[in-house]
XYZ file of C-alpha atoms in Angstrom:
386
model
C 18.730 -26.148 4.031
C 19.856 -26.741 7.595
C 18.419 -26.452 10.252
C 15.216 -27.580 8.513
C 12.989 -28.961 10.018
C 14.316 -28.047 13.484
C 13.334 -24.377 13.053
C 9.687 -25.435 12.847
C 9.889 -26.833 16.376
C 12.640 -24.883 18.149
C 12.560 -21.522 16.384
C 15.583 -19.777 14.934
C 18.379 -21.743 16.581
C 21.019 -19.852 14.569
C 19.528 -16.404 15.220
C 22.093 -15.322 17.855
C 24.931 -16.180 15.442
C 23.185 -14.346 12.592
C 22.665 -11.218 14.695
C 26.325 -11.340 15.757
C 27.543 -11.645 12.146
C 25.232 -8.840 11.042
C 26.542 -6.486 13.687
C 30.226 -7.529 13.588
C 30.692 -7.613 9.807
C 28.077 -5.177 8.497
C 27.306 -2.908 11.455
C 23.617 -3.898 11.421
C 22.215 -3.577 14.909
C 18.567 -3.993 13.883
C 17.716 -6.816 11.496
C 14.195 -7.257 10.146
C 13.033 -10.755 11.000
C 10.329 -13.135 9.880
C 7.594 -11.037 11.495
C 7.450 -8.985 8.278
C 6.322 -12.128 6.386
C 8.952 -11.332 3.751
C 11.578 -13.885 2.797
C 13.929 -11.263 1.369
C 14.667 -9.122 4.414
C 18.115 -7.904 5.427
C 18.006 -10.641 8.051
C 17.501 -13.293 5.367
C 20.488 -12.082 3.337
C 22.717 -12.042 6.407
C 21.349 -15.469 7.340
C 22.441 -16.930 3.991
C 25.904 -15.431 4.350
C 26.166 -16.761 7.895
C 25.110 -20.265 6.885
C 27.615 -20.159 4.032
C 30.406 -19.343 6.479
C 29.250 -22.095 8.836
C 29.127 -24.543 5.911
C 32.693 -23.727 4.856
C 33.900 -24.011 8.452
C 32.137 -27.336 9.071
C 33.416 -28.625 5.703
C 37.006 -27.865 6.714
C 36.473 -29.600 10.054
C 35.152 -32.648 8.204
C 38.103 -32.764 5.782
C 40.650 -32.420 8.580
C 39.182 -34.748 11.206
C 36.262 -36.889 10.010
C 37.025 -37.804 6.395
C 38.422 -41.228 7.256
C 35.793 -42.054 9.881
C 32.845 -40.940 7.740
C 33.618 -41.555 4.017
C 32.772 -38.745 1.633
C 30.568 -41.058 -0.461
C 28.411 -41.725 2.577
C 28.269 -37.997 3.377
C 27.201 -37.397 -0.215
C 24.389 -39.940 0.102
C 23.180 -38.386 3.352
C 23.281 -34.912 1.784
C 21.302 -36.055 -1.269
C 18.707 -37.741 0.947
C 18.341 -34.614 3.074
C 18.043 -32.390 -0.012
C 15.498 -34.743 -1.575
C 13.187 -34.524 1.422
C 13.749 -30.786 1.729
C 12.581 -30.082 -1.836
C 9.878 -32.768 -1.888
C 8.228 -31.733 1.383
C 8.288 -28.035 0.524
C 6.669 -28.732 -2.855
C 3.912 -30.630 -1.037
C 3.592 -27.745 1.426
C 3.179 -25.123 -1.306
C 0.743 -27.298 -3.237
C -1.496 -27.874 -0.216
C -1.398 -24.132 0.556
C -2.933 -23.474 -2.854
C -5.598 -26.161 -2.475
C -6.682 -24.712 0.884
C -6.429 -21.091 -0.337
C -3.538 -20.322 1.964
C -2.209 -18.733 -1.230
C -4.188 -16.981 -3.968
C -7.573 -16.728 -2.261
C -10.490 -14.784 -3.717
C -9.624 -11.053 -3.786
C -11.144 -8.916 -1.077
C -13.598 -6.086 -1.728
C -10.773 -3.648 -1.116
C -8.686 -5.264 -3.837
C -11.626 -5.372 -6.264
C -12.242 -1.666 -5.741
C -8.578 -0.831 -6.295
C -7.466 0.288 -9.750
C -4.834 -1.628 -11.699
C -2.561 1.396 -11.635
C -2.654 1.617 -7.849
C -1.976 -2.096 -7.356
C 1.449 -3.444 -6.574
C 2.790 -6.057 -9.024
C 2.415 -8.687 -6.302
C -1.135 -7.520 -5.552
C -2.013 -7.831 -9.240
C -0.513 -11.338 -9.325
C -2.454 -12.463 -6.243
C -5.665 -11.062 -7.742
C -5.531 -12.708 -11.151
C -4.451 -16.013 -9.599
C -7.121 -15.814 -6.910
C -10.087 -15.315 -9.234
C -9.450 -18.642 -11.000
C -9.832 -21.468 -8.512
C -9.450 -24.258 -11.149
C -6.090 -22.891 -12.306
C -4.845 -22.508 -8.730
C -5.934 -26.085 -7.949
C -4.082 -27.332 -11.046
C -0.874 -25.561 -9.984
C -1.251 -26.865 -6.430
C -1.830 -30.456 -7.564
C 1.192 -30.225 -9.891
C 3.388 -29.128 -7.021
C 2.100 -31.862 -4.705
C 2.511 -34.495 -7.427
C 6.079 -33.432 -8.214
C 6.927 -33.434 -4.502
C 5.704 -37.012 -4.057
C 7.580 -38.138 -7.176
C 10.852 -36.794 -5.762
C 10.474 -38.761 -2.541
C 10.595 -42.181 -4.240
C 13.672 -43.576 -5.996
C 11.873 -44.950 -9.068
C 10.199 -41.627 -9.838
C 12.812 -39.243 -8.461
C 14.219 -38.116 -11.819
C 10.773 -37.431 -13.298
C 9.900 -35.491 -10.147
C 13.076 -33.423 -10.412
C 12.388 -32.556 -14.062
C 8.808 -31.550 -13.269
C 9.865 -29.592 -10.194
C 12.548 -27.742 -12.168
C 9.987 -26.584 -14.735
C 7.472 -25.564 -12.058
C 9.997 -23.760 -9.874
C 11.728 -21.881 -12.707
C 8.299 -20.462 -13.532
C 7.794 -19.572 -9.849
C 11.198 -17.875 -9.682
C 10.449 -15.819 -12.806
C 7.097 -14.776 -11.350
C 8.724 -13.805 -8.048
C 11.360 -11.704 -9.798
C 9.054 -10.164 -12.402
C 6.203 -9.350 -9.976
C 8.475 -8.423 -7.047
C 7.230 -11.206 -4.775
C 9.455 -11.334 -1.658
C 10.274 -15.046 -1.848
C 13.071 -14.632 -4.380
C 15.812 -16.104 -2.182
C 13.901 -19.187 -1.109
C 12.437 -20.035 -4.520
C 15.853 -19.578 -6.170
C 17.393 -21.929 -3.627
C 14.730 -24.546 -4.333
C 15.682 -24.443 -8.022
C 19.399 -24.710 -7.204
C 18.841 -27.631 -4.835
C 16.661 -29.383 -7.432
C 19.413 -29.005 -10.043
C 21.931 -30.252 -7.465
C 19.833 -33.395 -6.979
C 19.685 -33.931 -10.743
C 23.468 -33.744 -11.249
C 23.984 -37.556 -11.239
C 21.340 -37.874 -13.984
C 22.497 -35.031 -16.252
C 24.815 -37.144 -18.421
C 22.113 -39.740 -19.103
C 19.454 -37.080 -19.699
C 21.722 -35.265 -22.155
C 22.430 -38.475 -24.057
C 18.747 -39.405 -24.253
C 17.082 -36.039 -24.956
C 19.806 -34.227 -26.923
C 21.957 -36.928 -28.557
C 18.967 -39.307 -28.929
C 21.092 -42.230 -27.752
C 20.082 -45.133 -25.548
C 20.772 -44.168 -21.949
C 20.268 -45.617 -18.493
C 19.888 -43.586 -15.314
C 22.451 -44.333 -12.591
C 21.303 -46.476 -9.689
C 20.372 -44.501 -6.582
C 22.401 -45.820 -3.676
C 20.373 -46.310 -0.499
C 21.765 -45.551 2.913
C 23.298 -48.611 4.497
C 20.805 -50.091 6.926
C 19.699 -53.519 8.015
C 16.248 -52.374 9.052
C 14.421 -51.997 5.738
C 10.985 -52.460 7.314
C 11.653 -49.806 9.941
C 12.969 -47.457 7.238
C 9.830 -47.994 5.156
C 7.568 -47.315 8.145
C 9.526 -44.181 9.050
C 9.317 -42.909 5.481
C 5.563 -43.516 5.376
C 5.118 -41.722 8.692
C 7.136 -38.722 7.482
C 5.285 -38.381 4.168
C 1.777 -39.068 5.464
C 2.366 -37.161 8.703
C 3.701 -34.098 6.915
C 0.805 -34.142 4.442
C -1.754 -34.338 7.253
C 0.110 -31.646 9.185
C 0.039 -29.239 6.210
C -3.639 -29.859 5.505
C -4.453 -29.326 9.189
C -2.552 -26.037 9.411
C -3.915 -24.527 6.193
C -7.498 -25.743 6.659
C -7.515 -24.411 10.208
C -6.439 -21.010 8.881
C -8.967 -21.107 6.046
C -11.925 -21.918 8.288
C -11.019 -19.615 11.189
C -9.736 -16.413 9.596
C -9.249 -17.245 5.918
C -11.558 -17.456 2.896
C -13.782 -20.216 4.320
C -14.436 -18.444 7.640
C -17.986 -17.320 8.378
C -18.630 -14.147 6.407
C -20.574 -11.221 7.799
C -23.750 -10.295 5.927
C -22.659 -6.688 5.710
C -19.358 -7.399 3.940
C -19.253 -5.436 0.719
C -18.359 -2.215 -1.058
C -20.741 0.689 -0.433
C -21.091 3.847 -2.510
C -22.485 6.936 -0.805
C -25.859 8.139 -2.078
C -26.505 10.745 0.600
C -24.323 12.109 3.384
C -25.799 14.221 6.198
C -23.755 15.992 8.881
C -25.966 17.216 11.730
C -28.988 18.347 9.681
C -27.163 19.449 6.535
C -26.948 17.302 3.402
C -23.405 17.518 2.052
C -23.197 17.730 -1.762
C -20.828 15.300 -3.563
C -18.079 17.789 -4.418
C -14.725 16.299 -5.392
C -12.979 18.987 -3.330
C -14.730 17.919 -0.111
C -12.307 16.188 2.273
C -15.022 15.291 4.806
C -17.860 13.696 2.809
C -17.496 9.966 2.222
C -17.304 8.701 -1.335
C -17.428 5.012 -0.399
C -16.796 2.567 2.395
C -15.564 -1.024 2.223
C -16.428 -3.499 4.963
C -14.542 -6.797 4.953
C -14.693 -8.918 8.119
C -12.722 -6.980 10.763
C -11.389 -4.325 8.395
C -12.883 -1.200 6.838
C -11.648 1.463 4.443
C -13.317 4.862 4.087
C -12.611 6.839 0.909
C -13.353 10.572 0.911
C -14.476 12.621 -2.080
C -10.878 13.774 -2.552
C -9.867 10.075 -2.791
C -7.982 10.288 0.511
C -8.312 7.074 2.519
C -8.765 6.176 6.180
C -8.410 2.570 7.370
C -10.030 1.087 10.446
C -10.302 -2.073 12.456
C -13.974 -2.766 13.045
C -16.093 -4.863 15.379
C -19.578 -5.730 14.133
C -22.354 -6.499 16.628
C -25.088 -8.114 14.530
C -27.494 -8.251 17.500
C -27.200 -4.590 18.520
C -26.653 -3.782 14.824
C -23.670 -1.575 15.487
C -20.197 -1.196 13.986
C -17.332 0.088 16.117
C -14.575 1.758 14.093
C -11.038 2.105 15.458
C -8.183 3.732 13.438
C -5.361 1.295 12.683
C -2.757 3.515 14.332
C -4.938 4.721 17.241
C -6.666 1.746 18.822
C -7.849 3.829 21.796
C -10.133 5.932 19.559
C -13.510 4.367 18.810
C -16.518 5.470 16.792
C -19.693 3.462 17.263
C -22.307 3.721 14.510
C -25.673 2.044 14.138
C -26.330 0.308 10.842
C -29.408 -0.783 8.927
C -29.621 -2.797 5.731
C -32.457 -3.632 3.398
C -32.455 -4.946 -0.175
C -29.045 -3.619 -1.186
C -29.458 -0.371 0.703
C -27.292 0.446 3.685
C -27.414 3.162 6.332
C -24.995 4.310 9.043
C -25.984 6.649 11.867
C -24.068 7.930 14.869
C -21.426 10.296 16.203
C -18.361 10.507 13.954
C -15.469 12.713 15.061
C -17.724 14.779 17.301
C -20.539 15.322 14.785
C -23.745 13.415 14.177
C -23.598 11.703 10.807
C -26.217 9.875 8.755
C -25.102 8.217 5.553
C -27.027 6.229 2.932
C -25.275 3.778 0.590
C -25.812 1.452 -2.381
C -24.192 -1.955 -1.873
C -21.931 -3.776 -4.313
C -21.253 -7.510 -3.811
C -19.076 -10.111 -5.541
C -21.784 -10.780 -8.099
C -21.548 -7.191 -9.348
C -17.924 -7.483 -10.523
C -17.224 -8.754 -14.075
C -13.936 -10.181 -12.826
C -15.942 -12.526 -10.593
C -19.204 -13.096 -12.470
C -17.875 -13.465 -16.026
C -17.597 -17.253 -15.751
C -16.471 -19.680 -18.446
C -17.682 -19.698 -22.051
C -16.995 -22.364 -24.692
C -18.244 -20.060 -27.421
C -17.330 -16.379 -27.603
C -18.932 -14.634 -30.552
C -17.094 -11.447 -29.600
C -14.003 -10.736 -27.527
C -14.933 -9.658 -24.005
C -11.866 -7.718 -22.903
C -12.828 -4.773 -20.709
């Protein structure tokens, strides 16, 4: 768990040690870091091993020098308190992410046009979760609720039971759909079980042996300032909740699903493709003629008749009615095309790779996809399973 939450403010304070261990013990001179947005990089595995070594070393130091000055029972209480806030706050974080569509947002046009067979398991998971906002909200609220329950002594055990069920499901999903958060989600389950250890005997007696049982009393940290402790706890819980909502809502409304959408976003299928003055027939062997184009905010994907794909960053000028295409791997190259739209019809005109191109398209929007427009039905006279 450590150095949470210091890493959020001071960055990777253990990174130099982790890089040293990776190079000294495993000969790894280049470690993938958090920039990949994966939680299961080589760096993360070395990080866990490094923290394990540091934990063993610090534990030995404690046993040899500090055991009498800082009793082990008090260390245990501090560790349980730290673990409780670690799990509880992260559950709140993940729940708020789902409410604000920081996770499982509506699938993009590119994802909707992609076949099941060409989707990654994680991409398939994100798609079927994203198309059902009510289900995502339910999961998010469950996570937030369980996180709050953990943070209070009277409801801690119920929160741990609920969190265990939720997180075991998350771990199974991450493993079965190859989601790169396997390490972190597994650790959350282990820490939750660790927190529940004092209650296991009572829970076993009550649920399995069906005997009367009483949960052990949770020992509070010794302090004379109960009012100050209460205020600090309220500030941490409320402050962290507001912080998470602020971060995720800011993302959602600036570059996420709630950001202003361009009118020309959509999937376009080519009706007619003209190079110079020649109309190019739609032959599946043609590697030049466009089969379709997807426009989604600042991204575009062009699919040729041979199903080969080119991806571009785009800049749309709605006043000049132009789109500037730039290949993802060659930002210095730019193709500027004029566009026109009218009643579901779309046209692009301009110089493309040295030749004048005019292309006419039929537009497909969210409302044209059964995955989006199917809706909810109380009565189903027949099974609609396409």
